[in-house]
CSV table of C-alpha atoms in Angstrom, one decimal:
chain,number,residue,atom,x,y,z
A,235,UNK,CA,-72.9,51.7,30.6
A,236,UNK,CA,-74.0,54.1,33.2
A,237,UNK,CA,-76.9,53.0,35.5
A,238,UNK,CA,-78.2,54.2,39.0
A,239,UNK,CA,-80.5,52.6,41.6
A,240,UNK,CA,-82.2,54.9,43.6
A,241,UNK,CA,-83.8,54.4,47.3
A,242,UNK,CA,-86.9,52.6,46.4
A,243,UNK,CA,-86.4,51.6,43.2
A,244,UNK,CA,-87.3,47.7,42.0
A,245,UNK,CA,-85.3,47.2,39.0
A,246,UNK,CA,-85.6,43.8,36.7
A,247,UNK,CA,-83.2,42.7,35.0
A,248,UNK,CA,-83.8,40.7,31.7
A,249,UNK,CA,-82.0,39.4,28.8
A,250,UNK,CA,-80.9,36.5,26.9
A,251,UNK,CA,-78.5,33.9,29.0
A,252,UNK,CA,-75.0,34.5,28.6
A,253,UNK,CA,-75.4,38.2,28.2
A,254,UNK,CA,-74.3,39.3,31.2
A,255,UNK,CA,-77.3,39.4,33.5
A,256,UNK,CA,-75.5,37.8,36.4
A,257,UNK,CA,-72.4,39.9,35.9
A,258,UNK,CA,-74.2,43.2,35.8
A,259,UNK,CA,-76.0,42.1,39.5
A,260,UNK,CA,-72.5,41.1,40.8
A,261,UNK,CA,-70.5,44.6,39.5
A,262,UNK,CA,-73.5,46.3,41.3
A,263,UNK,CA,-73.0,44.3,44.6
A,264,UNK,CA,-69.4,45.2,44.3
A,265,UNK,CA,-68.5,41.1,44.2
A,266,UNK,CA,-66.7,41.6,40.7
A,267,UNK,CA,-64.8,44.9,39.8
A,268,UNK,CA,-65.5,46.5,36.1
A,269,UNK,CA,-62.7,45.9,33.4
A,270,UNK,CA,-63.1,49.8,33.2
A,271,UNK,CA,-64.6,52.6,34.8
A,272,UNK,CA,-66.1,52.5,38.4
A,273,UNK,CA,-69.1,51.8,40.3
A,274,UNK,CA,-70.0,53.7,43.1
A,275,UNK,CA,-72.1,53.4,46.0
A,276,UNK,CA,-73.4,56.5,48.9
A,277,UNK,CA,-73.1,56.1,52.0
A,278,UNK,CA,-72.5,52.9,53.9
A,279,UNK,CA,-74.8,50.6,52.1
A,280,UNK,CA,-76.5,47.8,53.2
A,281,UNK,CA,-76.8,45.5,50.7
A,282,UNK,CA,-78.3,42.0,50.5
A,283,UNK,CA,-77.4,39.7,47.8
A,284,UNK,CA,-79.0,36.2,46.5
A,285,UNK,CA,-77.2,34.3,43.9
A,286,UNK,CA,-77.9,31.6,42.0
A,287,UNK,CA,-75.0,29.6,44.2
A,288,UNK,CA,-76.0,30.2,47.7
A,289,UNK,CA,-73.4,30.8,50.3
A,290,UNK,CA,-74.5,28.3,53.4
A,291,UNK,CA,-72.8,27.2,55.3
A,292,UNK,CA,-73.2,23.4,55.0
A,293,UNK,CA,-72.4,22.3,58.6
A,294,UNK,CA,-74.5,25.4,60.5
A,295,UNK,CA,-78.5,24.2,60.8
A,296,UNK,CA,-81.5,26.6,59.6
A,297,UNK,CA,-81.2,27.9,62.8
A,298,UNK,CA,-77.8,28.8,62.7
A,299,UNK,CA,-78.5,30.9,59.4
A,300,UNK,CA,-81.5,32.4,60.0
A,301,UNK,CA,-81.6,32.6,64.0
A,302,UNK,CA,-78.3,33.6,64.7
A,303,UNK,CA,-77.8,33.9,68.6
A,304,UNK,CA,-81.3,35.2,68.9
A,305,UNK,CA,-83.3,33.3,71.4
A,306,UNK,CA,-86.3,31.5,70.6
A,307,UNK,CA,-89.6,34.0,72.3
A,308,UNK,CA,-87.1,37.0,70.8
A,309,UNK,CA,-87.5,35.9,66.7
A,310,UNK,CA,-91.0,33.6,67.5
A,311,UNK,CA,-92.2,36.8,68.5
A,312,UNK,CA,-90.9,39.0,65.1
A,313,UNK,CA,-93.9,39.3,62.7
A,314,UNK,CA,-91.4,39.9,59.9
A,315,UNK,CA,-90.0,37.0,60.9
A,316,UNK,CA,-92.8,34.5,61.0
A,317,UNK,CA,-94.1,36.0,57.8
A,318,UNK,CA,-90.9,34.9,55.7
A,319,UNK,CA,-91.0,31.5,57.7
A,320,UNK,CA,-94.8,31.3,56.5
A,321,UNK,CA,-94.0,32.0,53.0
A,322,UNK,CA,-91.1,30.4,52.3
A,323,UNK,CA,-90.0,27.6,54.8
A,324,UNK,CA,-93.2,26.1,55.6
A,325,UNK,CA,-93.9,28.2,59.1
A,326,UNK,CA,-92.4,28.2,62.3
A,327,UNK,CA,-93.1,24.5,62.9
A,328,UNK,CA,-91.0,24.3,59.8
A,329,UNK,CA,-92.9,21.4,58.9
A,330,UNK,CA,-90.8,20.9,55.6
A,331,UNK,CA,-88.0,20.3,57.2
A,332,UNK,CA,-87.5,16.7,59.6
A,333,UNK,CA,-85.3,18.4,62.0
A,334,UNK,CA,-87.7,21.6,61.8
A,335,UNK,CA,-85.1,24.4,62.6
A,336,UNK,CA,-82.5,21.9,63.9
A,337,UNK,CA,-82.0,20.6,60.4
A,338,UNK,CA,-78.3,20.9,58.9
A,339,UNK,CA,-77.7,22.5,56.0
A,340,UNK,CA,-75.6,20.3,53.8
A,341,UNK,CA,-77.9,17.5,52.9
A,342,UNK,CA,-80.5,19.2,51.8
A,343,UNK,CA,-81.2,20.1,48.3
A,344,UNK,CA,-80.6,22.8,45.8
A,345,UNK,CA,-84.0,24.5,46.1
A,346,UNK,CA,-84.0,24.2,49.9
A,347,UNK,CA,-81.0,25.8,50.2
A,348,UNK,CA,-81.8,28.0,47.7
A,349,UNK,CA,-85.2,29.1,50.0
A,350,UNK,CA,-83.2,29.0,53.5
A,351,UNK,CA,-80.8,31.7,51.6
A,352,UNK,CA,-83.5,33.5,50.2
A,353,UNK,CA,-85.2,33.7,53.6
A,354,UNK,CA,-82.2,34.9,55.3
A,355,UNK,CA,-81.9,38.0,52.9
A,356,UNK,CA,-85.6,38.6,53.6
A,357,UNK,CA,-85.1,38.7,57.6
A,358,UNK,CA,-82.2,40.7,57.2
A,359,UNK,CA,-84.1,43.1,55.3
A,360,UNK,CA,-81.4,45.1,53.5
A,361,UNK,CA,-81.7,48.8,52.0
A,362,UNK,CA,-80.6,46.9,48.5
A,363,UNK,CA,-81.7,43.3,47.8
A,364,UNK,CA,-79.9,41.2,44.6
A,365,UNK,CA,-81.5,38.5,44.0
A,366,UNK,CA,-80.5,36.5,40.5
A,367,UNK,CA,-83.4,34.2,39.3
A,368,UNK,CA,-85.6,34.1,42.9
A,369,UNK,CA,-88.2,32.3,41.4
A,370,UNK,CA,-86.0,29.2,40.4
A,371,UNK,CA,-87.2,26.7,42.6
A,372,UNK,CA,-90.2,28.0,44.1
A,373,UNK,CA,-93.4,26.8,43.7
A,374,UNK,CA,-96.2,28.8,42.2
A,375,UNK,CA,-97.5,29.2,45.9
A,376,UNK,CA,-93.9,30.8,46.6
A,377,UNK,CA,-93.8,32.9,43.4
A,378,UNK,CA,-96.9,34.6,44.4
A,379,UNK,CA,-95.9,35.1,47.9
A,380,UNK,CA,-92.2,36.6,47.2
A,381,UNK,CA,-93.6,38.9,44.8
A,382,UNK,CA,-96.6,40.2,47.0
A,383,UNK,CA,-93.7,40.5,49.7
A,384,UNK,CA,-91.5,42.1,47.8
A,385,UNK,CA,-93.9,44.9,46.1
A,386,UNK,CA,-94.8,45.8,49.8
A,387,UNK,CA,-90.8,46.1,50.7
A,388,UNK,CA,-89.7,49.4,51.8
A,389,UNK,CA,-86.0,48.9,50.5
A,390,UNK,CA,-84.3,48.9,46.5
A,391,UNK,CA,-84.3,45.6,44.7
A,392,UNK,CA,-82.8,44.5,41.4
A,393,UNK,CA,-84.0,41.3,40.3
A,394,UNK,CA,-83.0,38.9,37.2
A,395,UNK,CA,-85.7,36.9,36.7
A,396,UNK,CA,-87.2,35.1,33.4
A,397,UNK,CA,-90.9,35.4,35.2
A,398,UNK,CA,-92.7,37.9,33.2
A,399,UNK,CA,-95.5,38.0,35.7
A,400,UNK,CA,-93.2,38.3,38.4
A,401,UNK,CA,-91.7,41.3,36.4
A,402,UNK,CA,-94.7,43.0,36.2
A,403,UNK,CA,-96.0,42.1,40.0
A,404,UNK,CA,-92.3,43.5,41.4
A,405,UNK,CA,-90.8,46.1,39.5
A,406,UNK,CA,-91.5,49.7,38.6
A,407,UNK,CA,-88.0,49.7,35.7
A,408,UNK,CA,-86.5,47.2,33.5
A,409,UNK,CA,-83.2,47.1,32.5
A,410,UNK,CA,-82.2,44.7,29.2
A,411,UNK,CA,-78.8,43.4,28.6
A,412,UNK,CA,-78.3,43.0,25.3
A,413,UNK,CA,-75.1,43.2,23.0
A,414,UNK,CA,-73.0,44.4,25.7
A,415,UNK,CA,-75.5,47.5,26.1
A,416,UNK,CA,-78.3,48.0,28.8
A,417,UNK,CA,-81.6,49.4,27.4
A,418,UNK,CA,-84.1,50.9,30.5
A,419,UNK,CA,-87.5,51.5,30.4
A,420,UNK,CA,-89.9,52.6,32.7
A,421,UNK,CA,-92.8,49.7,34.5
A,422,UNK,CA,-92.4,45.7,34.1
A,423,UNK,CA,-92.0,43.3,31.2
């Protein structure tokens, strides 16, 4: 197989389970290495990955993950910032959440988790985002934001997704895994 993401592109990624969807995303992101062959990347690359396990931390808060050691009027004040917090966690009140931004990660659940981790990767605004299966637990209020985020994104994306609508809102190429082969084609689903 020999693939290339280019600065700007917004790749999908689609197949069948099991055929290698996931694996693909991770030899790109360079957390598995090929059997064979290489992958390369340019530069120094900043790269943002989402995947289906997120990698919280279970004893930091929200804060923690998404604030760092920023100071409150320093991220309150981001518009990038409060735009993710909008769409994803409910807004800066982070109503969602009982302990708003003071809330610890470990108790809550998969698709909270999954958001926070989603969010942070957002903020952090990478030149390449991996994201495996974004929409999973998102509500159709979410889907439509993330995709009307992500079309307006500046940076590369590859995406695994089963959403054909998202497909088509987000990406400009789709790759297919199938049989061990990737088959690209040019626009969505």
């Amino acid at each position: 197989v020999t693939l290339g993401v280019s600065a700007g592109d917004r790749i999908g990624i689609v197949g069948r389970n099991g055929d290698g969807k996931s694996t693909l995303l991770k030899l790109i992101g360079g957390m598995e290495g090929p059997d064979r062959g290489q992958v390369v990347q340019t530069g120094s690359l900043d790269l943002g990955v989402v995947g289906q396990q997120d990698e919280l931390d279970p004893a930091k808060t929200i804060r923690d993950e998404l604030v760092g050691g920023r100071a409150d009027h320093e991220w309150a004040g981001d518009a990038k910032f409060r735009d993710v917090l909008d769409g994803l966690l409910g807004g800066v009140a982070m109503g969602r959440f009982t302990n708003g931004l003071d809330t610890v990660i470990g108790p809550l659940s998969g698709g909270e988790r999954r958001r926070i981790a989603l969010a942070k990767s957002l903020i952090d605004d990478p030149e390449l985002l991996l994201l495996d299966e974004p929409t999973n637990h998102l509500d159709v209020e979410g889907v439509d934001w993330l995709a009307r985020h992500l079309a307006a994104r500046r940076g590369s994306l590859v995406v695994i997704t089963h959403d054909r609508w998202f497909l088509d809102a987000v990406c400009t190429h789709t790759w297919e895994v199938s049989d061990g082969t990737v088959h690209q084609y040019e626009g969505g689903y």
